[in-house]
């Protein structure tokens, strides 16, 4: 359930009585707390530092260009080979070799996309756009003997971005998520289990800084990647130390601002980062710990209008539920 943070669910337990009544535990999403990274961690069983999906938009080393890992596009609409960007075997490929059938139920618009091919290689994709269709397709797959079925729902996250978590629209979507989980559980065949989890939580921004207009945040910067709550800042040659100092001074008390080496050594992306992925990380990594969003309205005008954001290492963004139903 995209965006179903554990702290958010706990704050509005009354709107989700089924989920709130389930046994479970709390997991952390990993850094950055964003969909592409978490889906790849779930899909490979690897940490971000191992699978290389280290943020929403990342520099392609040696090209001077940013790659959008969600839309799976480079500037001008050029695409990236999913096997090149994310070469690790998925858990679904490994399951197939072990004779386990994996089914992925999600909107048809995502079938065959670069992100799907990077993180869901090895599944049988079953398109289903409405909640009713998704519930029906999951139950059909389970009755057919499929050993593992994954279903995705993204509208809760979308509502949180546009209207803020806790808003009327977000609460309406939370009731949809709760009812969907209840219906999925009710149709499970004997000897099955349902696990409900999420990719990240969310915070509502109360302050925004325009990283395209603030001179102290633009000097020496070649590319601005990541997203509003987890920025990868790529410096011009020889400017990395100056950029680090400027971003630290500007965001002091509002964000953790570290160098690439510091982020890696601190284990932000996991205990190990593959050498091949190091240059995907910004020379500077800026991660708000207040309710700040570091926006870039020219490059990302829709994101700049958001109310809800995620990506950072706060509990509201990191903590996700792992809830269980067994039959």
Tab-separated table of C-alpha atoms in Angstrom:
chain	number	residue	atom	x	y	z
A	1	UNK	CA	0.000	0.000	0.000
A	2	UNK	CA	1.957	2.981	-1.309
A	3	UNK	CA	2.400	5.614	1.403
A	4	UNK	CA	0.825	3.658	4.290
A	5	UNK	CA	3.234	4.802	6.993
A	6	UNK	CA	2.974	3.127	10.384
A	7	UNK	CA	2.891	6.460	12.222
A	8	UNK	CA	0.154	7.703	9.891
A	9	UNK	CA	-1.935	4.568	10.343
A	10	UNK	CA	-1.543	4.768	14.105
A	11	UNK	CA	-2.668	8.411	14.114
A	12	UNK	CA	-5.865	7.530	12.225
A	13	UNK	CA	-6.555	4.011	13.465
A	14	UNK	CA	-10.282	4.721	13.627
A	15	UNK	CA	-10.442	5.179	9.851
A	16	UNK	CA	-8.830	1.761	9.301
A	17	UNK	CA	-10.348	-0.606	11.888
A	18	UNK	CA	-9.426	-3.792	10.013
A	19	UNK	CA	-5.753	-2.964	9.568
A	20	UNK	CA	-5.468	-1.476	13.040
A	21	UNK	CA	-6.766	-4.698	14.544
A	22	UNK	CA	-4.222	-6.974	12.869
A	23	UNK	CA	-1.169	-8.451	14.512
A	24	UNK	CA	2.083	-7.181	13.126
A	25	UNK	CA	5.271	-5.230	13.593
A	26	UNK	CA	6.967	-2.095	12.305
A	27	UNK	CA	9.715	-2.068	9.679
A	28	UNK	CA	11.899	0.742	8.371
A	29	UNK	CA	11.742	1.593	4.687
A	30	UNK	CA	15.437	2.267	4.196
A	31	UNK	CA	16.966	5.398	2.718
A	32	UNK	CA	15.739	7.190	0.798
A	33	UNK	CA	12.142	6.504	1.852
A	34	UNK	CA	10.726	6.554	-1.645
A	35	UNK	CA	8.834	4.206	-3.926
A	36	UNK	CA	11.525	3.274	-6.440
A	37	UNK	CA	14.034	2.452	-3.719
A	38	UNK	CA	11.663	0.478	-1.513
A	39	UNK	CA	10.107	-1.489	-4.379
A	40	UNK	CA	13.582	-2.470	-5.519
A	41	UNK	CA	14.544	-3.527	-1.993
A	42	UNK	CA	11.389	-5.641	-1.772
A	43	UNK	CA	11.915	-6.995	-5.268
A	44	UNK	CA	15.554	-7.996	-4.828
A	45	UNK	CA	15.996	-8.543	-1.097
A	46	UNK	CA	18.962	-6.170	-1.274
A	47	UNK	CA	19.774	-2.848	0.361
A	48	UNK	CA	19.804	0.341	-1.755
A	49	UNK	CA	23.592	0.331	-1.722
A	50	UNK	CA	23.553	-3.130	-3.267
A	51	UNK	CA	20.773	-2.758	-5.855
A	52	UNK	CA	21.669	0.807	-6.879
A	53	UNK	CA	18.220	2.417	-6.887
A	54	UNK	CA	19.481	5.183	-4.632
A	55	UNK	CA	16.846	7.851	-5.220
A	56	UNK	CA	14.078	9.180	-7.422
A	57	UNK	CA	16.334	11.060	-9.840
A	58	UNK	CA	20.006	10.158	-10.093
A	59	UNK	CA	22.964	11.260	-12.175
A	60	UNK	CA	24.083	8.829	-14.839
A	61	UNK	CA	27.853	8.796	-14.263
A	62	UNK	CA	29.884	10.323	-17.057
A	63	UNK	CA	26.903	11.794	-18.937
A	64	UNK	CA	25.975	14.981	-17.084
A	65	UNK	CA	22.338	13.890	-17.185
A	66	UNK	CA	19.727	12.929	-14.613
A	67	UNK	CA	17.765	9.698	-14.829
A	68	UNK	CA	14.217	9.564	-13.453
A	69	UNK	CA	13.897	6.104	-11.900
A	70	UNK	CA	10.106	6.325	-11.557
A	71	UNK	CA	9.234	7.460	-15.074
A	72	UNK	CA	12.301	5.576	-16.336
A	73	UNK	CA	13.353	8.371	-18.666
A	74	UNK	CA	16.365	10.493	-19.460
A	75	UNK	CA	16.094	14.073	-20.780
A	76	UNK	CA	14.502	14.082	-24.207
A	77	UNK	CA	12.516	10.929	-23.517
A	78	UNK	CA	15.391	8.491	-23.982
A	79	UNK	CA	15.006	5.329	-21.929
A	80	UNK	CA	17.403	3.220	-19.885
A	81	UNK	CA	17.940	-0.537	-20.140
A	82	UNK	CA	16.454	-1.914	-16.873
A	83	UNK	CA	19.018	-4.732	-16.782
A	84	UNK	CA	21.846	-2.238	-17.062
A	85	UNK	CA	20.549	0.067	-14.338
A	86	UNK	CA	19.428	-2.727	-11.980
A	87	UNK	CA	21.222	-5.975	-12.883
A	88	UNK	CA	20.599	-7.928	-9.663
A	89	UNK	CA	18.299	-10.973	-9.911
A	90	UNK	CA	14.886	-10.384	-8.371
A	91	UNK	CA	13.306	-12.581	-5.723
A	92	UNK	CA	10.687	-13.488	-8.335
A	93	UNK	CA	13.316	-14.798	-10.739
A	94	UNK	CA	14.828	-16.828	-7.938
A	95	UNK	CA	11.368	-18.090	-6.968
A	96	UNK	CA	10.679	-19.164	-10.555
A	97	UNK	CA	13.863	-21.236	-10.590
A	98	UNK	CA	12.578	-22.915	-7.428
A	99	UNK	CA	9.249	-23.723	-9.095
A	100	UNK	CA	7.271	-20.967	-7.369
A	101	UNK	CA	4.807	-18.989	-9.480
A	102	UNK	CA	4.743	-15.241	-8.761
A	103	UNK	CA	1.883	-12.989	-9.868
A	104	UNK	CA	1.836	-9.183	-9.777
A	105	UNK	CA	-1.567	-7.461	-9.792
A	106	UNK	CA	-1.414	-3.736	-10.558
A	107	UNK	CA	-2.804	-1.084	-12.938
A	108	UNK	CA	-2.301	-1.840	-16.602
A	109	UNK	CA	-0.415	1.420	-17.167
A	110	UNK	CA	2.595	-0.001	-15.300
A	111	UNK	CA	2.865	-3.209	-17.321
A	112	UNK	CA	6.126	-3.365	-19.252
A	113	UNK	CA	7.530	-0.102	-17.882
A	114	UNK	CA	11.213	0.194	-17.111
A	115	UNK	CA	10.629	0.259	-13.361
A	116	UNK	CA	8.433	-2.835	-13.528
A	117	UNK	CA	11.062	-4.659	-15.578
A	118	UNK	CA	13.776	-3.623	-13.128
A	119	UNK	CA	12.088	-4.646	-9.880
A	120	UNK	CA	9.433	-7.212	-10.889
A	121	UNK	CA	11.345	-9.348	-13.376
A	122	UNK	CA	10.073	-12.900	-13.180
A	123	UNK	CA	6.430	-12.184	-12.310
A	124	UNK	CA	3.326	-12.869	-14.362
A	125	UNK	CA	1.785	-9.414	-14.675
A	126	UNK	CA	-2.010	-9.308	-14.258
A	127	UNK	CA	-3.430	-5.855	-15.065
A	128	UNK	CA	-6.250	-4.631	-12.831
A	129	UNK	CA	-7.228	-0.980	-12.567
A	130	UNK	CA	-10.048	-0.772	-10.015
A	131	UNK	CA	-10.057	-2.035	-6.447
A	132	UNK	CA	-12.755	-4.567	-7.343
A	133	UNK	CA	-10.647	-5.867	-10.232
A	134	UNK	CA	-7.550	-6.142	-8.088
A	135	UNK	CA	-9.344	-8.066	-5.342
A	136	UNK	CA	-10.891	-10.404	-7.923
A	137	UNK	CA	-7.597	-11.019	-9.758
A	138	UNK	CA	-5.779	-11.787	-6.491
A	139	UNK	CA	-8.427	-14.299	-5.441
A	140	UNK	CA	-8.379	-15.924	-8.890
A	141	UNK	CA	-4.600	-16.268	-8.778
A	142	UNK	CA	-4.709	-17.773	-5.300
A	143	UNK	CA	-7.379	-20.276	-6.293
A	144	UNK	CA	-5.323	-21.251	-9.333
A	145	UNK	CA	-2.536	-22.363	-7.048
A	146	UNK	CA	-0.129	-19.456	-7.467
A	147	UNK	CA	2.220	-19.569	-4.539
A	148	UNK	CA	2.969	-15.859	-4.274
A	149	UNK	CA	0.791	-12.898	-5.298
A	150	UNK	CA	1.678	-9.212	-4.910
A	151	UNK	CA	-0.931	-6.461	-5.305
A	152	UNK	CA	-0.191	-2.728	-5.486
A	153	UNK	CA	-2.383	0.258	-4.581
A	154	UNK	CA	-1.086	3.802	-5.069
A	155	UNK	CA	-3.967	6.228	-4.552
A	156	UNK	CA	-3.330	6.780	-0.829
A	157	UNK	CA	0.128	8.125	-1.636
A	158	UNK	CA	-1.248	10.310	-4.429
A	159	UNK	CA	-3.845	11.819	-2.096
A	160	UNK	CA	-1.194	12.505	0.523
A	161	UNK	CA	1.013	14.316	-1.962
A	162	UNK	CA	-1.729	16.576	-3.280
A	163	UNK	CA	-3.844	17.241	-0.167
A	164	UNK	CA	-1.614	16.150	2.718
A	165	UNK	CA	-1.787	13.091	4.937
A	166	UNK	CA	-4.689	13.396	7.367
A	167	UNK	CA	-6.763	15.415	4.870
A	168	UNK	CA	-10.340	14.425	4.026
A	169	UNK	CA	-9.265	12.898	0.708
A	170	UNK	CA	-6.391	11.039	2.338
A	171	UNK	CA	-8.735	9.659	5.013
A	172	UNK	CA	-11.164	8.558	2.307
A	173	UNK	CA	-8.347	6.686	0.613
A	174	UNK	CA	-7.331	5.131	3.927
A	175	UNK	CA	-10.822	3.655	4.267
A	176	UNK	CA	-10.474	2.271	0.716
A	177	UNK	CA	-7.143	0.664	1.650
A	178	UNK	CA	-8.648	-0.791	4.824
A	179	UNK	CA	-11.635	-2.245	2.975
A	180	UNK	CA	-9.409	-3.639	0.222
A	181	UNK	CA	-7.235	-5.432	2.774
A	182	UNK	CA	-10.316	-6.836	4.522
A	183	UNK	CA	-11.723	-8.166	1.249
A	184	UNK	CA	-8.380	-9.690	0.263
A	185	UNK	CA	-8.201	-11.461	3.617
A	186	UNK	CA	-11.760	-12.766	3.431
A	187	UNK	CA	-11.071	-14.503	0.118
A	188	UNK	CA	-7.857	-16.276	1.106
A	189	UNK	CA	-7.914	-20.054	0.617
A	190	UNK	CA	-7.038	-22.250	3.614
A	191	UNK	CA	-3.350	-22.375	4.482
A	192	UNK	CA	-2.617	-18.924	3.076
A	193	UNK	CA	-1.245	-15.713	4.530
A	194	UNK	CA	-1.783	-12.044	3.711
A	195	UNK	CA	0.931	-9.525	4.528
A	196	UNK	CA	0.219	-5.800	4.285
A	197	UNK	CA	3.137	-3.385	4.119
A	198	UNK	CA	4.201	-0.130	2.500
A	199	UNK	CA	7.124	1.562	0.807
A	200	UNK	CA	7.284	4.686	2.993
A	201	UNK	CA	5.275	7.090	5.126
A	202	UNK	CA	4.915	10.858	4.694
A	203	UNK	CA	5.184	14.306	6.282
A	204	UNK	CA	3.263	17.470	5.445
A	205	UNK	CA	5.613	20.316	4.540
A	206	UNK	CA	5.244	23.519	6.527
A	207	UNK	CA	8.230	25.209	4.875
A	208	UNK	CA	9.678	25.142	1.363
A	209	UNK	CA	13.024	26.335	0.026
A	210	UNK	CA	13.434	26.901	-3.714
A	211	UNK	CA	16.795	25.350	-4.550
A	212	UNK	CA	16.703	26.901	-8.029
A	213	UNK	CA	16.425	30.494	-6.769
A	214	UNK	CA	18.488	30.501	-3.587
A	215	UNK	CA	21.915	31.620	-4.816
A	216	UNK	CA	23.682	29.908	-1.945
A	217	UNK	CA	22.152	26.595	-3.093
A	218	UNK	CA	22.897	27.003	-6.815
A	219	UNK	CA	26.529	28.106	-6.906
A	220	UNK	CA	28.780	25.266	-7.996
A	221	UNK	CA	25.864	22.904	-8.593
A	222	UNK	CA	25.815	20.992	-11.876
A	223	UNK	CA	22.746	18.800	-11.279
A	224	UNK	CA	20.050	18.682	-8.604
A	225	UNK	CA	18.708	15.169	-8.146
A	226	UNK	CA	16.806	13.109	-5.627
A	227	UNK	CA	13.574	14.707	-4.434
A	228	UNK	CA	12.377	17.341	-1.983
A	229	UNK	CA	13.092	15.315	1.181
A	230	UNK	CA	16.226	13.508	-0.051
A	231	UNK	CA	18.360	15.656	-2.325
A	232	UNK	CA	21.349	14.414	-4.319
A	233	UNK	CA	23.423	17.490	-5.178
A	234	UNK	CA	26.013	16.978	-7.923
A	235	UNK	CA	28.781	19.580	-7.912
A	236	UNK	CA	30.754	21.034	-10.775
A	237	UNK	CA	34.374	19.816	-10.963
A	238	UNK	CA	36.341	21.142	-8.003
A	239	UNK	CA	33.311	22.676	-6.282
A	240	UNK	CA	32.166	19.815	-4.039
A	241	UNK	CA	33.629	21.193	-0.788
A	242	UNK	CA	32.212	24.676	-1.391
A	243	UNK	CA	28.789	23.244	-2.241
A	244	UNK	CA	28.831	21.121	0.904
A	245	UNK	CA	29.701	24.119	3.074
A	246	UNK	CA	27.047	26.338	1.459
A	247	UNK	CA	24.277	23.765	1.791
A	248	UNK	CA	25.266	23.039	5.399
A	249	UNK	CA	25.224	26.717	6.316
A	250	UNK	CA	21.913	27.375	4.574
A	251	UNK	CA	20.079	24.343	5.952
A	252	UNK	CA	21.649	24.266	9.410
A	253	UNK	CA	19.104	23.114	11.994
A	254	UNK	CA	16.705	21.969	9.267
A	255	UNK	CA	18.459	19.162	7.404
A	256	UNK	CA	21.241	16.645	7.660
A	257	UNK	CA	23.779	17.685	5.012
A	258	UNK	CA	26.703	15.356	4.362
A	259	UNK	CA	29.206	14.479	1.675
A	260	UNK	CA	28.913	11.343	-0.418
A	261	UNK	CA	31.679	9.687	1.572
A	262	UNK	CA	30.031	10.589	4.876
A	263	UNK	CA	26.670	9.190	3.747
A	264	UNK	CA	28.279	5.935	2.641
A	265	UNK	CA	30.402	5.569	5.779
A	266	UNK	CA	27.369	6.283	7.988
A	267	UNK	CA	25.484	3.438	6.309
A	268	UNK	CA	22.673	5.599	4.960
A	269	UNK	CA	22.263	3.296	1.957
A	270	UNK	CA	23.015	0.111	3.871
A	271	UNK	CA	26.216	-1.454	5.195
A	272	UNK	CA	27.802	-1.521	1.743
A	273	UNK	CA	27.560	0.466	-1.477
A	274	UNK	CA	28.829	-1.203	-4.635
A	275	UNK	CA	31.702	0.691	-6.224
A	276	UNK	CA	29.757	0.832	-9.488
A	277	UNK	CA	26.963	2.808	-7.807
A	278	UNK	CA	29.032	5.358	-5.883
A	279	UNK	CA	28.833	8.121	-8.484
A	280	UNK	CA	25.055	7.823	-8.586
A	281	UNK	CA	25.105	9.398	-5.121
A	282	UNK	CA	25.319	13.180	-4.983
A	283	UNK	CA	28.558	14.869	-3.990
A	284	UNK	CA	26.317	16.339	-1.297
A	285	UNK	CA	23.250	14.642	0.195
A	286	UNK	CA	20.704	16.923	1.916
A	287	UNK	CA	17.948	15.348	4.003
A	288	UNK	CA	15.485	17.531	5.964
A	289	UNK	CA	14.671	16.482	9.519
A	290	UNK	CA	12.127	19.281	10.035
A	291	UNK	CA	8.963	19.627	7.918
A	292	UNK	CA	10.987	21.254	5.135
A	293	UNK	CA	10.747	20.516	1.415
A	294	UNK	CA	13.658	21.491	-0.854
A	295	UNK	CA	11.804	22.153	-4.096
A	296	UNK	CA	12.826	22.786	-7.715
A	297	UNK	CA	9.738	24.365	-9.363
A	298	UNK	CA	11.185	24.776	-12.856
A	299	UNK	CA	12.327	21.169	-13.194
A	300	UNK	CA	9.553	19.627	-11.078
A	301	UNK	CA	6.557	22.008	-11.009
A	302	UNK	CA	4.010	19.473	-9.777
A	303	UNK	CA	6.229	18.249	-6.940
A	304	UNK	CA	6.728	21.858	-5.852
A	305	UNK	CA	2.971	22.140	-5.260
A	306	UNK	CA	2.748	19.050	-3.056
A	307	UNK	CA	1.672	19.222	0.561
A	308	UNK	CA	2.830	15.724	1.517
A	309	UNK	CA	6.407	14.562	0.910
A	310	UNK	CA	8.651	11.629	1.793
A	311	UNK	CA	12.244	10.493	1.393
A	312	UNK	CA	13.926	11.432	4.656
A	313	UNK	CA	14.870	9.427	7.732
A	314	UNK	CA	12.210	10.716	10.143
A	315	UNK	CA	9.977	8.148	11.837
A	316	UNK	CA	6.909	9.398	9.952
A	317	UNK	CA	8.620	8.625	6.631
A	318	UNK	CA	10.649	5.560	7.595
A	319	UNK	CA	8.279	3.467	9.697
A	320	UNK	CA	5.978	1.141	7.759
A	321	UNK	CA	3.682	-1.605	9.022
A	322	UNK	CA	4.009	-5.314	8.418
A	323	UNK	CA	0.577	-6.753	9.212
A	324	UNK	CA	-0.423	-10.413	8.937
A	325	UNK	CA	-3.558	-12.482	8.375
A	326	UNK	CA	-3.368	-16.293	8.284
A	327	UNK	CA	-6.034	-18.801	7.284
